[in-house]
PDB file of N, CA and C and ligand atoms in Angstrom:
ATOM      1  N   UNK V  27     121.598 174.689 105.595  1.00  0.00           N
ATOM      2  CA  UNK V  27     120.533 174.394 106.172  1.00  0.00           C
ATOM      3  C   UNK V  27     120.117 173.315 106.983  1.00  0.00           C
ATOM      4  N   UNK V  28     119.754 173.998 108.078  1.00  0.00           N
ATOM      5  CA  UNK V  28     119.557 173.290 109.415  1.00  0.00           C
ATOM      6  C   UNK V  28     118.571 172.073 109.470  1.00  0.00           C
ATOM      7  N   UNK V  29     118.547 170.925 109.471  1.00  0.00           N
ATOM      8  CA  UNK V  29     117.441 170.102 109.593  1.00  0.00           C
ATOM      9  C   UNK V  29     117.444 169.422 110.733  1.00  0.00           C
ATOM     10  N   UNK V  30     115.947 169.822 111.308  1.00  0.00           N
ATOM     11  CA  UNK V  30     115.778 169.308 112.306  1.00  0.00           C
ATOM     12  C   UNK V  30     115.249 167.605 112.602  1.00  0.00           C
ATOM     13  N   UNK V  31     116.174 166.873 113.386  1.00  0.00           N
ATOM     14  CA  UNK V  31     115.512 165.374 113.588  1.00  0.00           C
ATOM     15  C   UNK V  31     114.006 165.115 113.580  1.00  0.00           C
ATOM     16  N   UNK V  32     113.443 164.178 112.861  1.00  0.00           N
ATOM     17  CA  UNK V  32     112.098 163.868 112.929  1.00  0.00           C
ATOM     18  C   UNK V  32     112.127 162.557 113.651  1.00  0.00           C
ATOM     19  N   UNK V  33     111.298 162.847 114.544  1.00  0.00           N
ATOM     20  CA  UNK V  33     110.955 161.587 115.350  1.00  0.00           C
ATOM     21  C   UNK V  33     109.539 160.886 115.272  1.00  0.00           C
ATOM     22  N   UNK V  34     109.021 161.695 114.194  1.00  0.00           N
ATOM     23  CA  UNK V  34     107.388 161.455 113.895  1.00  0.00           C
ATOM     24  C   UNK V  34     107.527 159.839 114.081  1.00  0.00           C
ATOM     25  N   UNK V  35     107.777 158.721 113.554  1.00  0.00           N
ATOM     26  CA  UNK V  35     107.501 157.388 113.437  1.00  0.00           C
ATOM     27  C   UNK V  35     108.035 156.804 114.371  1.00  0.00           C
ATOM     28  N   UNK V  36     108.861 157.432 115.675  1.00  0.00           N
ATOM     29  CA  UNK V  36     109.111 156.756 116.779  1.00  0.00           C
ATOM     30  C   UNK V  36     107.829 156.238 117.604  1.00  0.00           C
ATOM     31  N   UNK V  37     107.399 155.463 118.148  1.00  0.00           N
ATOM     32  CA  UNK V  37     105.991 154.929 118.714  1.00  0.00           C
ATOM     33  C   UNK V  37     107.005 155.105 120.223  1.00  0.00           C
ATOM     34  N   UNK V  38     106.294 155.857 120.972  1.00  0.00           N
ATOM     35  CA  UNK V  38     106.396 155.583 122.390  1.00  0.00           C
ATOM     36  C   UNK V  38     105.234 154.905 123.018  1.00  0.00           C
ATOM     37  N   UNK V  39     105.454 153.256 122.916  1.00  0.00           N
ATOM     38  CA  UNK V  39     104.287 152.924 123.042  1.00  0.00           C
ATOM     39  C   UNK V  39     104.348 152.417 124.975  1.00  0.00           C
ATOM     40  N   UNK V  40     103.754 153.015 125.576  1.00  0.00           N
ATOM     41  CA  UNK V  40     103.902 152.686 126.750  1.00  0.00           C
ATOM     42  C   UNK V  40     102.740 151.758 127.088  1.00  0.00           C
ATOM     43  N   UNK V  41     102.972 150.284 128.012  1.00  0.00           N
ATOM     44  CA  UNK V  41     101.943 149.619 127.689  1.00  0.00           C
ATOM     45  C   UNK V  41     100.547 149.870 128.924  1.00  0.00           C
ATOM     46  N   UNK V  42      99.613 150.241 128.229  1.00  0.00           N
ATOM     47  CA  UNK V  42      98.352 150.802 129.431  1.00  0.00           C
ATOM     48  C   UNK V  42      97.543 149.803 129.561  1.00  0.00           C
ATOM     49  N   UNK V  43      97.965 148.115 128.720  1.00  0.00           N
ATOM     50  CA  UNK V  43      97.053 146.952 128.955  1.00  0.00           C
ATOM     51  C   UNK V  43      97.489 146.391 130.518  1.00  0.00           C
ATOM     52  N   UNK V  44      96.424 146.310 131.474  1.00  0.00           N
ATOM     53  CA  UNK V  44      96.830 145.579 132.500  1.00  0.00           C
ATOM     54  C   UNK V  44      96.554 144.009 132.414  1.00  0.00           C
ATOM     55  N   UNK V  45      97.522 143.323 132.719  1.00  0.00           N
ATOM     56  CA  UNK V  45      97.097 142.038 132.516  1.00  0.00           C
ATOM     57  C   UNK V  45      95.926 141.444 133.660  1.00  0.00           C
ATOM     58  N   UNK V  46      95.595 140.475 133.323  1.00  0.00           N
ATOM     59  CA  UNK V  46      94.160 140.120 133.979  1.00  0.00           C
ATOM     60  C   UNK V  46      94.763 139.599 135.359  1.00  0.00           C
ATOM     61  N   UNK V  47      94.034 139.436 136.542  1.00  0.00           N
ATOM     62  CA  UNK V  47      94.869 138.836 137.854  1.00  0.00           C
ATOM     63  C   UNK V  47      95.063 137.427 137.586  1.00  0.00           C
ATOM     64  N   UNK V  48      96.311 137.221 137.812  1.00  0.00           N
ATOM     65  CA  UNK V  48      96.627 135.510 137.617  1.00  0.00           C
ATOM     66  C   UNK V  48      95.915 135.024 139.322  1.00  0.00           C
ATOM     67  N   UNK V  49      95.228 134.237 138.773  1.00  0.00           N
ATOM     68  CA  UNK V  49      94.767 133.371 140.272  1.00  0.00           C
ATOM     69  C   UNK V  49      95.634 132.406 141.046  1.00  0.00           C
ATOM     70  N   UNK V  50      96.179 132.934 142.219  1.00  0.00           N
ATOM     71  CA  UNK V  50      97.050 132.314 142.856  1.00  0.00           C
ATOM     72  C   UNK V  50      96.301 131.777 144.029  1.00  0.00           C
ATOM     73  N   UNK V  51      96.373 130.109 143.985  1.00  0.00           N
ATOM     74  CA  UNK V  51      95.375 129.421 145.110  1.00  0.00           C
ATOM     75  C   UNK V  51      95.989 130.083 146.482  1.00  0.00           C
ATOM     76  N   UNK V  52      97.063 130.275 146.578  1.00  0.00           N
ATOM     77  CA  UNK V  52      97.650 130.614 148.241  1.00  0.00           C
ATOM     78  C   UNK V  52      97.394 131.831 148.262  1.00  0.00           C
ATOM     79  N   UNK V  53      97.078 132.652 147.486  1.00  0.00           N
ATOM     80  CA  UNK V  53      96.663 134.286 147.862  1.00  0.00           C
ATOM     81  C   UNK V  53      95.749 134.541 147.978  1.00  0.00           C
ATOM     82  N   UNK V  54      94.710 133.962 147.575  1.00  0.00           N
ATOM     83  CA  UNK V  54      93.126 134.172 148.067  1.00  0.00           C
ATOM     84  C   UNK V  54      92.560 133.088 148.941  1.00  0.00           C
ATOM     85  N   UNK V  55      92.027 133.844 149.974  1.00  0.00           N
ATOM     86  CA  UNK V  55      91.404 132.851 150.888  1.00  0.00           C
ATOM     87  C   UNK V  55      89.961 132.980 150.812  1.00  0.00           C
ATOM     88  N   UNK V  56      88.959 131.979 150.972  1.00  0.00           N
ATOM     89  CA  UNK V  56      87.729 131.974 150.802  1.00  0.00           C
ATOM     90  C   UNK V  56      87.232 131.493 152.182  1.00  0.00           C
ATOM     91  N   UNK V  57      86.181 132.652 152.333  1.00  0.00           N
ATOM     92  CA  UNK V  57      85.500 132.683 153.472  1.00  0.00           C
ATOM     93  C   UNK V  57      84.197 133.023 153.538  1.00  0.00           C
ATOM     94  N   UNK V  58      83.465 132.575 154.560  1.00  0.00           N
ATOM     95  CA  UNK V  58      82.139 133.328 154.703  1.00  0.00           C
ATOM     96  C   UNK V  58      82.240 134.861 155.288  1.00  0.00           C
ATOM     97  N   UNK V  59      81.533 135.675 154.259  1.00  0.00           N
ATOM     98  CA  UNK V  59      81.667 136.950 154.935  1.00  0.00           C
ATOM     99  C   UNK V  59      80.628 137.195 156.197  1.00  0.00           C
ATOM    100  N   UNK V  60      79.922 136.568 156.462  1.00  0.00           N
ATOM    101  CA  UNK V  60      79.187 136.785 157.715  1.00  0.00           C
ATOM    102  C   UNK V  60      79.637 136.095 158.902  1.00  0.00           C
ATOM    103  N   UNK V  61      80.094 134.886 158.819  1.00  0.00           N
ATOM    104  CA  UNK V  61      80.600 134.127 159.906  1.00  0.00           C
ATOM    105  C   UNK V  61      82.100 133.747 160.082  1.00  0.00           C
ATOM    106  N   UNK V  62      82.932 133.875 158.810  1.00  0.00           N
ATOM    107  CA  UNK V  62      84.274 133.713 158.452  1.00  0.00           C
ATOM    108  C   UNK V  62      84.455 132.313 158.234  1.00  0.00           C
ATOM    109  N   UNK V  63      83.453 131.382 158.075  1.00  0.00           N
ATOM    110  CA  UNK V  63      83.560 129.995 158.176  1.00  0.00           C
ATOM    111  C   UNK V  63      84.747 129.700 156.539  1.00  0.00           C
ATOM    112  N   UNK V  64      85.751 128.672 156.850  1.00  0.00           N
ATOM    113  CA  UNK V  64      86.177 128.585 155.226  1.00  0.00           C
ATOM    114  C   UNK V  64      86.088 127.483 155.314  1.00  0.00           C
ATOM    115  N   UNK V  65      85.190 126.916 153.781  1.00  0.00           N
ATOM    116  CA  UNK V  65      84.989 125.682 153.010  1.00  0.00           C
ATOM    117  C   UNK V  65      86.445 125.157 152.695  1.00  0.00           C
ATOM    118  N   UNK V  66      86.243 123.762 152.949  1.00  0.00           N
ATOM    119  CA  UNK V  66      87.262 123.090 152.474  1.00  0.00           C
ATOM    120  C   UNK V  66      86.886 122.551 150.901  1.00  0.00           C
ATOM    121  N   UNK V  67      88.229 122.009 150.325  1.00  0.00           N
ATOM    122  CA  UNK V  67      87.796 121.270 149.094  1.00  0.00           C
ATOM    123  C   UNK V  67      86.754 120.360 149.195  1.00  0.00           C
ATOM    124  N   UNK V  68      86.384 119.593 150.119  1.00  0.00           N
ATOM    125  CA  UNK V  68      85.446 118.625 150.249  1.00  0.00           C
ATOM    126  C   UNK V  68      84.030 119.122 150.513  1.00  0.00           C
ATOM    127  N   UNK V  69      83.830 120.474 150.825  1.00  0.00           N
ATOM    128  CA  UNK V  69      82.258 120.748 150.955  1.00  0.00           C
ATOM    129  C   UNK V  69      81.710 121.060 149.720  1.00  0.00           C
ATOM    130  N   UNK V  70      80.404 120.703 149.632  1.00  0.00           N
ATOM    131  CA  UNK V  70      79.618 120.717 148.497  1.00  0.00           C
ATOM    132  C   UNK V  70      78.526 121.299 148.386  1.00  0.00           C
ATOM    133  N   UNK V  71      78.153 121.884 147.392  1.00  0.00           N
ATOM    134  CA  UNK V  71      76.701 122.626 147.548  1.00  0.00           C
ATOM    135  C   UNK V  71      76.159 122.120 146.154  1.00  0.00           C
ATOM    136  N   UNK V  72      74.708 122.179 146.252  1.00  0.00           N
ATOM    137  CA  UNK V  72      73.569 121.647 145.569  1.00  0.00           C
ATOM    138  C   UNK V  72      73.389 122.515 144.517  1.00  0.00           C
ATOM    139  N   UNK V  73      72.692 122.351 143.426  1.00  0.00           N
ATOM    140  CA  UNK V  73      72.368 123.727 142.587  1.00  0.00           C
ATOM    141  C   UNK V  73      70.635 123.077 142.758  1.00  0.00           C
ATOM    142  N   UNK V  74      70.010 124.086 143.692  1.00  0.00           N
ATOM    143  CA  UNK V  74      68.795 123.880 144.132  1.00  0.00           C
ATOM    144  C   UNK V  74      68.294 125.128 144.508  1.00  0.00           C
ATOM    145  N   UNK V  75      67.281 125.764 143.801  1.00  0.00           N
ATOM    146  CA  UNK V  75      66.424 125.374 142.688  1.00  0.00           C
ATOM    147  C   UNK V  75      67.310 125.382 141.621  1.00  0.00           C
ATOM    148  N   UNK V  76      67.333 123.756 140.862  1.00  0.00           N
ATOM    149  CA  UNK V  76      68.401 124.158 139.405  1.00  0.00           C
ATOM    150  C   UNK V  76      68.134 122.630 139.066  1.00  0.00           C
ATOM    151  N   UNK V  77      69.522 121.878 138.715  1.00  0.00           N
ATOM    152  CA  UNK V  77      69.623 120.780 138.112  1.00  0.00           C
ATOM    153  C   UNK V  77      70.049 119.766 139.218  1.00  0.00           C
ATOM    154  N   UNK V  78      70.285 119.987 140.637  1.00  0.00           N
ATOM    155  CA  UNK V  78      70.247 118.938 141.555  1.00  0.00           C
ATOM    156  C   UNK V  78      71.819 118.823 141.588  1.00  0.00           C
ATOM    157  N   UNK V  79      72.584 119.122 140.705  1.00  0.00           N
ATOM    158  CA  UNK V  79      73.876 118.869 140.620  1.00  0.00           C
ATOM    159  C   UNK V  79      74.747 119.092 142.184  1.00  0.00           C
ATOM    160  N   UNK V  80      75.731 118.489 142.307  1.00  0.00           N
ATOM    161  CA  UNK V  80      76.524 118.803 143.618  1.00  0.00           C
ATOM    162  C   UNK V  80      77.787 118.737 143.604  1.00  0.00           C
ATOM    163  N   UNK V  81      78.544 120.101 143.482  1.00  0.00           N
ATOM    164  CA  UNK V  81      80.082 120.178 143.490  1.00  0.00           C
ATOM    165  C   UNK V  81      80.543 121.185 144.518  1.00  0.00           C
ATOM    166  N   UNK V  82      81.668 121.412 144.236  1.00  0.00           N
ATOM    167  CA  UNK V  82      82.376 122.351 145.022  1.00  0.00           C
ATOM    168  C   UNK V  82      82.012 123.600 144.463  1.00  0.00           C
ATOM    169  N   UNK V  83      81.026 124.758 144.552  1.00  0.00           N
ATOM    170  CA  UNK V  83      80.948 125.977 143.812  1.00  0.00           C
ATOM    171  C   UNK V  83      82.063 127.009 143.866  1.00  0.00           C
ATOM    172  N   UNK V  84      83.195 126.786 144.732  1.00  0.00           N
ATOM    173  CA  UNK V  84      84.371 127.476 144.268  1.00  0.00           C
ATOM    174  C   UNK V  84      85.445 127.305 143.357  1.00  0.00           C
ATOM    175  N   UNK V  85      84.964 125.827 142.973  1.00  0.00           N
ATOM    176  CA  UNK V  85      86.160 125.261 141.947  1.00  0.00           C
ATOM    177  C   UNK V  85      85.505 125.634 140.653  1.00  0.00           C
ATOM    178  N   UNK V  86      84.315 126.464 140.640  1.00  0.00           N
ATOM    179  CA  UNK V  86      83.636 127.140 139.145  1.00  0.00           C
ATOM    180  C   UNK V  86      83.499 128.747 139.082  1.00  0.00           C
ATOM    181  N   UNK V  87      83.802 128.827 140.463  1.00  0.00           N
ATOM    182  CA  UNK V  87      83.780 130.274 140.564  1.00  0.00           C
ATOM    183  C   UNK V  87      81.921 130.296 140.636  1.00  0.00           C
ATOM    184  N   UNK V  88      81.348 129.551 141.095  1.00  0.00           N
ATOM    185  CA  UNK V  88      79.869 129.929 141.401  1.00  0.00           C
ATOM    186  C   UNK V  88      78.914 129.255 139.811  1.00  0.00           C
ATOM    187  N   UNK V  89      79.522 128.942 139.083  1.00  0.00           N
ATOM    188  CA  UNK V  89      79.004 128.289 137.772  1.00  0.00           C
ATOM    189  C   UNK V  89      78.608 126.835 138.104  1.00  0.00           C
ATOM    190  N   UNK V  90      77.278 126.453 138.053  1.00  0.00           N
ATOM    191  CA  UNK V  90      76.920 124.810 137.960  1.00  0.00           C
ATOM    192  C   UNK V  90      77.620 123.974 136.750  1.00  0.00           C
ATOM    193  N   UNK V  91      78.111 123.131 137.041  1.00  0.00           N
ATOM    194  CA  UNK V  91      78.810 122.065 135.987  1.00  0.00           C
ATOM    195  C   UNK V  91      77.569 121.128 135.193  1.00  0.00           C
ATOM    196  N   UNK V  92      76.688 121.323 135.986  1.00  0.00           N
ATOM    197  CA  UNK V  92      75.398 120.467 135.525  1.00  0.00           C
ATOM    198  C   UNK V  92      74.852 121.117 134.481  1.00  0.00           C
ATOM    199  N   UNK V  93      74.536 122.845 134.568  1.00  0.00           N
ATOM    200  CA  UNK V  93      73.287 123.496 133.910  1.00  0.00           C
ATOM    201  C   UNK V  93      73.665 124.556 133.598  1.00  0.00           C
ATOM    202  N   UNK V  94      75.129 125.077 133.914  1.00  0.00           N
ATOM    203  CA  UNK V  94      75.671 126.387 133.706  1.00  0.00           C
ATOM    204  C   UNK V  94      74.892 127.572 134.123  1.00  0.00           C
ATOM    205  N   UNK V  95      74.165 127.049 135.252  1.00  0.00           N
ATOM    206  CA  UNK V  95      73.601 128.094 135.980  1.00  0.00           C
ATOM    207  C   UNK V  95      74.806 128.855 136.923  1.00  0.00           C
ATOM    208  N   UNK V  96      74.613 130.431 136.696  1.00  0.00           N
ATOM    209  CA  UNK V  96      75.514 131.404 137.695  1.00  0.00           C
ATOM    210  C   UNK V  96      75.186 131.583 138.838  1.00  0.00           C
ATOM    211  N   UNK V  97      75.588 131.101 139.864  1.00  0.00           N
ATOM    212  CA  UNK V  97      75.034 131.469 141.458  1.00  0.00           C
ATOM    213  C   UNK V  97      75.663 132.732 141.601  1.00  0.00           C
ATOM    214  N   UNK V  98      74.973 133.717 141.443  1.00  0.00           N
ATOM    215  CA  UNK V  98      75.598 135.101 142.132  1.00  0.00           C
ATOM    216  C   UNK V  98      75.949 135.172 143.639  1.00  0.00           C
ATOM    217  N   UNK V  99      74.862 134.287 144.148  1.00  0.00           N
ATOM    218  CA  UNK V  99      74.946 134.396 145.696  1.00  0.00           C
ATOM    219  C   UNK V  99      75.362 133.071 146.053  1.00  0.00           C
ATOM    220  N   UNK V 100      76.158 132.479 147.235  1.00  0.00           N
ATOM    221  CA  UNK V 100      76.370 131.311 147.938  1.00  0.00           C
ATOM    222  C   UNK V 100      75.954 131.493 149.358  1.00  0.00           C
ATOM    223  N   UNK V 101      75.550 130.067 149.137  1.00  0.00           N
ATOM    224  CA  UNK V 101      75.045 130.063 150.709  1.00  0.00           C
ATOM    225  C   UNK V 101      75.996 129.533 151.518  1.00  0.00           C
ATOM    226  N   UNK V 102      76.127 129.992 153.284  1.00  0.00           N
ATOM    227  CA  UNK V 102      77.263 129.339 153.733  1.00  0.00           C
ATOM    228  C   UNK V 102      76.679 128.142 154.450  1.00  0.00           C
ATOM    229  N   UNK V 103      77.440 127.086 154.558  1.00  0.00           N
ATOM    230  CA  UNK V 103      76.902 126.008 155.028  1.00  0.00           C
ATOM    231  C   UNK V 103      77.169 125.821 156.627  1.00  0.00           C
ATOM    232  N   UNK V 104      77.833 126.862 156.931  1.00  0.00           N
ATOM    233  CA  UNK V 104      77.423 126.945 158.391  1.00  0.00           C
ATOM    234  C   UNK V 104      76.644 127.975 159.138  1.00  0.00           C
ATOM    235  N   UNK V 105      76.557 129.092 158.540  1.00  0.00           N
ATOM    236  CA  UNK V 105      75.514 130.247 158.837  1.00  0.00           C
ATOM    237  C   UNK V 105      74.436 130.253 158.109  1.00  0.00           C
ATOM    238  N   UNK V 106      74.217 129.649 157.107  1.00  0.00           N
ATOM    239  CA  UNK V 106      73.152 129.429 156.226  1.00  0.00           C
ATOM    240  C   UNK V 106      72.687 131.054 155.675  1.00  0.00           C
ATOM    241  N   UNK V 107      73.992 131.585 155.860  1.00  0.00           N
ATOM    242  CA  UNK V 107      73.684 133.094 155.253  1.00  0.00           C
ATOM    243  C   UNK V 107      73.903 133.151 153.557  1.00  0.00           C
ATOM    244  N   UNK V 108      73.476 133.975 152.926  1.00  0.00           N
ATOM    245  CA  UNK V 108      73.356 133.853 151.536  1.00  0.00           C
ATOM    246  C   UNK V 108      74.444 135.185 151.107  1.00  0.00           C
ATOM    247  N   UNK V 109      75.026 135.006 150.736  1.00  0.00           N
ATOM    248  CA  UNK V 109      76.133 136.032 150.233  1.00  0.00           C
ATOM    249  C   UNK V 109      76.818 136.133 148.768  1.00  0.00           C
ATOM    250  N   UNK V 110      77.285 137.490 148.204  1.00  0.00           N
ATOM    251  CA  UNK V 110      77.285 137.217 147.192  1.00  0.00           C
ATOM    252  C   UNK V 110      78.708 136.626 146.758  1.00  0.00           C
ATOM    253  N   UNK V 111      78.970 136.073 145.754  1.00  0.00           N
ATOM    254  CA  UNK V 111      79.909 134.938 145.542  1.00  0.00           C
ATOM    255  C   UNK V 111      81.595 135.655 145.865  1.00  0.00           C
ATOM    256  N   UNK V 112      81.410 136.699 145.229  1.00  0.00           N
ATOM    257  CA  UNK V 112      82.732 137.469 145.127  1.00  0.00           C
ATOM    258  C   UNK V 112      83.156 137.856 146.492  1.00  0.00           C
ATOM    259  N   UNK V 113      82.069 138.194 147.406  1.00  0.00           N
ATOM    260  CA  UNK V 113      82.306 138.490 148.525  1.00  0.00           C
ATOM    261  C   UNK V 113      83.058 137.331 149.630  1.00  0.00           C
ATOM    262  N   UNK V 114      83.163 136.267 148.862  1.00  0.00           N
ATOM    263  CA  UNK V 114      83.780 135.164 149.622  1.00  0.00           C
ATOM    264  C   UNK V 114      85.154 134.900 149.572  1.00  0.00           C
ATOM    265  N   UNK V 115      85.765 135.717 148.455  1.00  0.00           N
ATOM    266  CA  UNK V 115      86.859 135.773 148.009  1.00  0.00           C
ATOM    267  C   UNK V 115      87.825 136.952 149.124  1.00  0.00           C
ATOM    268  N   UNK V 116      88.725 136.553 149.689  1.00  0.00           N
ATOM    269  CA  UNK V 116      89.534 137.396 150.462  1.00  0.00           C
ATOM    270  C   UNK V 116      91.031 137.563 149.985  1.00  0.00           C
ATOM    271  N   UNK V 117      91.365 138.839 149.316  1.00  0.00           N
ATOM    272  CA  UNK V 117      92.571 138.975 148.830  1.00  0.00           C
ATOM    273  C   UNK V 117      93.631 139.298 150.043  1.00  0.00           C
ATOM    274  N   UNK V 118      94.917 138.324 149.882  1.00  0.00           N
ATOM    275  CA  UNK V 118      95.632 138.737 151.095  1.00  0.00           C
ATOM    276  C   UNK V 118      96.361 140.032 150.678  1.00  0.00           C
ATOM    277  N   UNK V 119      96.872 141.133 151.789  1.00  0.00           N
ATOM    278  CA  UNK V 119      97.366 142.111 151.430  1.00  0.00           C
ATOM    279  C   UNK V 119      99.003 141.948 151.422  1.00  0.00           C
ATOM    280  N   UNK V 120      99.451 141.016 151.140  1.00  0.00           N
ATOM    281  CA  UNK V 120     101.330 141.576 150.876  1.00  0.00           C
ATOM    282  C   UNK V 120     100.678 140.705 148.841  1.00  0.00           C
TER     283      UNK V 120
HETATM  284 ZN1  LIG B 204      78.752 131.613 157.463  1.00  0.00          ZN
HETATM  285 ZN1  LIG B 205      72.725 123.077 137.826  1.00  0.00          ZN
END
C-alpha cells in the first residue's frame, strides 16, 4: 500500500496583514497644499467656531484637545486657504 503524505494540517499562513504606517516625523512634511507654507511647532490654531482652545493642530491630527472637535479642514495661517487636513501631509518619496 502506497500512502500519500498528508499535508492537510500544515498551515501556509502568508501574512496578509498590513502593518499600520508608522509615523516618522522626519519622513512626513507638513505644508500648505495651496501656497507651500510649512508651519512650525510654535504656530497655533484656534478652535473657532468652537471652544476657543489654542494649539498646534498638527500635534493632534486636527483634533481639538479642548473639546475633541475633529477639524477636517485646516486653515493656512499664511494664505488663509482652508484645505483638507490630510492634504497637508506630504510623504517623502524615499
Ligand atoms: Zn497657504
Ligand atoms: Zn475645541
